[in-house]
Amino acid sequence: MRVFKFGGASVKDGAGVRNLAEIVRQYKGQLFVVVSAMGKTTNAMEAIVEAYMKGDKMGLEQCFNNLCSYHYGIIDELSELNRSCIEGLLHQLNAKLESEPSLNYDFEYDQIVPFGELLSTTIVSEYLNAAGQGNEWLDIRRYIRSDDCYRSANVNWELTKELMSDLLVKDDSRLFVTQGFIASTENNLTTTLGREGSDYTGAIIAHVLDAEYLAIWKDVPGVLNADPRWYPKATKIDELSYWEAIELTYYGAQVIHPKTLKPLQNKQIPLLVKSFVEPHNAGTVIKSSEQSGDLQPIFVLKRKQILISMSPKDFSFIMEESLSDIFHIFSKHRVTLNMMQTSALNFSVCADDSKYVKAAIEELQQQFDLRYNDEMELVTIRHYTQEAIDEVITNKTVVDSQVSRKTARYVLKASEWRF
Ligand code: ASP
């Protein structure tokens, strides 16, 4: 049994859905196809939530109409399909939007945004059926159960395994089409696993059902040694160990959702990152392997960073207690720290610049003397060489750096990149 995950870009239009069907057709044997919301639908759903929560009736109507016309447009491109296949879902969503919102933003978000996934999987499943590829549409919320931490729910593995064991005996169905990113609580309330979470869904299914492998189909040839939009000389990496891939996602490589690798590694299930544009090419395989230390340099750039330095107001040393206060405040405000440095009187962190970080700064200022620089970038070079470092820092203002045996990291003033 295999699990395929198709992201929004792969099904952004009718041609994308046809391409997905062509890829799926090539594979014999049982297959789980996990599909994200189409194109940029999740962003559009977030705009719907925003208007709904603000009570902005006009904005809401406009966003809802755009959502309908985008999906109807895709259906119209697929002449085999009829618009009626998504009408039920759109009515359900409309009824929700006409009801009074509760005061819990994250809860409402999880009741609305998943419609993106429900719409996309319905269209894909209907199209596959119409194209002669009989399949079963699964509501993954019946199987993947989580706690009620809305917008970043934690999977209840025990319950999920128990419920999914039903699927193991369904060996009569070859092809399942299901949603990524969404789950539900024991009380059947919908939750989401965090933005870009459908890679993780693929890994959960692969783990629980002991898949042969998980393939993530993307618009890039595989895992590259840098983001080509930033570093035009980027090249594909053929093979990576789980360990290395986990390190890269930790440093901010966006190619795979960070939570995806652990469930696969625990059962030694390979992860294939393949191109949906050139599906016959090999892509990248991530599996357990003894990699030598001579890997090529891998570059990860995180933009929009803020560098915060703090020291205790009373000149006490930065000790465990103050560090624990600092971490507590960052975690309370959901701030992810991308780099940390500590010295006797100073502790500095680099984090994504966001409204959350501003709230944390306000709280920290009560206890610490604090300075910050925004408009920073954080570049990580894994398996660095002097040449790779020179390429990155020449003509740049280095504000902070951290170099270990395998990894060199630089906080730089944001500026243009030219290679
Ligand atoms: N549709 C969701 C998002 O855009 C989940 C995913 O695509 O992975 O974040």
JSON list of C-alpha atoms in Angstrom, two decimals, residues 17 20-21 35 38 75 78-87 89 118-137 175 177:
[
{"chain": "A", "resi": 17, "resn": "VAL", "atom": "CA", "xyz": [-6.70, 17.44, -11.72]},
{"chain": "A", "resi": 20, "resn": "LEU", "atom": "CA", "xyz": [-3.17, 13.89, -10.94]},
{"chain": "A", "resi": 21, "resn": "ALA", "atom": "CA", "xyz": [-5.44, 11.26, -12.49]},
{"chain": "A", "resi": 35, "resn": "VAL", "atom": "CA", "xyz": [-5.26, 16.07, -1.49]},
{"chain": "A", "resi": 38, "resn": "MET", "atom": "CA", "xyz": [-6.93, 23.71, -4.51]},
{"chain": "A", "resi": 75, "resn": "ILE", "atom": "CA", "xyz": [-15.39, 21.90, -12.61]},
{"chain": "A", "resi": 78, "resn": "LEU", "atom": "CA", "xyz": [-13.43, 19.18, -16.44]},
{"chain": "A", "resi": 79, "resn": "SER", "atom": "CA", "xyz": [-16.28, 18.60, -18.85]},
{"chain": "A", "resi": 80, "resn": "GLU", "atom": "CA", "xyz": [-16.95, 15.14, -17.33]},
{"chain": "A", "resi": 81, "resn": "LEU", "atom": "CA", "xyz": [-18.16, 16.82, -14.11]},
{"chain": "A", "resi": 82, "resn": "ASN", "atom": "CA", "xyz": [-21.28, 18.64, -13.11]},
{"chain": "A", "resi": 83, "resn": "ARG", "atom": "CA", "xyz": [-21.35, 21.67, -10.78]},
{"chain": "A", "resi": 84, "resn": "SER", "atom": "CA", "xyz": [-23.90, 19.90, -8.61]},
{"chain": "A", "resi": 85, "resn": "CYS", "atom": "CA", "xyz": [-21.17, 17.71, -7.09]},
{"chain": "A", "resi": 86, "resn": "ILE", "atom": "CA", "xyz": [-20.07, 20.49, -4.73]},
{"chain": "A", "resi": 87, "resn": "GLU", "atom": "CA", "xyz": [-23.40, 22.22, -4.17]},
{"chain": "A", "resi": 89, "resn": "LEU", "atom": "CA", "xyz": [-20.80, 21.44, 0.55]},
{"chain": "A", "resi": 118, "resn": "LEU", "atom": "CA", "xyz": [-13.61, 18.92, 1.41]},
{"chain": "A", "resi": 119, "resn": "LEU", "atom": "CA", "xyz": [-14.24, 20.73, -1.89]},
{"chain": "A", "resi": 120, "resn": "SER", "atom": "CA", "xyz": [-10.95, 19.67, -3.48]},
{"chain": "A", "resi": 121, "resn": "THR", "atom": "CA", "xyz": [-11.23, 16.00, -2.55]},
{"chain": "A", "resi": 122, "resn": "THR", "atom": "CA", "xyz": [-14.83, 15.88, -3.74]},
{"chain": "A", "resi": 123, "resn": "ILE", "atom": "CA", "xyz": [-13.84, 17.28, -7.14]},
{"chain": "A", "resi": 124, "resn": "VAL", "atom": "CA", "xyz": [-10.82, 14.97, -7.45]},
{"chain": "A", "resi": 125, "resn": "SER", "atom": "CA", "xyz": [-12.77, 11.89, -6.39]},
{"chain": "A", "resi": 126, "resn": "GLU", "atom": "CA", "xyz": [-15.67, 12.67, -8.75]},
{"chain": "A", "resi": 127, "resn": "TYR", "atom": "CA", "xyz": [-13.26, 13.30, -11.60]},
{"chain": "A", "resi": 128, "resn": "LEU", "atom": "CA", "xyz": [-11.40, 10.02, -11.04]},
{"chain": "A", "resi": 129, "resn": "ASN", "atom": "CA", "xyz": [-14.72, 8.17, -11.03]},
{"chain": "A", "resi": 130, "resn": "ALA", "atom": "CA", "xyz": [-15.78, 9.90, -14.24]},
{"chain": "A", "resi": 131, "resn": "ALA", "atom": "CA", "xyz": [-12.41, 9.02, -15.78]},
{"chain": "A", "resi": 132, "resn": "GLY", "atom": "CA", "xyz": [-12.96, 5.34, -15.02]},
{"chain": "A", "resi": 133, "resn": "GLN", "atom": "CA", "xyz": [-10.72, 5.26, -11.93]},
{"chain": "A", "resi": 134, "resn": "GLY", "atom": "CA", "xyz": [-13.22, 4.03, -9.36]},
{"chain": "A", "resi": 135, "resn": "ASN", "atom": "CA", "xyz": [-12.35, 5.24, -5.88]},
{"chain": "A", "resi": 136, "resn": "GLU", "atom": "CA", "xyz": [-13.74, 5.70, -2.41]},
{"chain": "A", "resi": 137, "resn": "TRP", "atom": "CA", "xyz": [-13.93, 9.23, -0.95]},
{"chain": "A", "resi": 175, "resn": "LEU", "atom": "CA", "xyz": [-8.06, 3.71, -4.42]},
{"chain": "A", "resi": 177, "resn": "VAL", "atom": "CA", "xyz": [-9.19, 9.83, -1.94]}
]
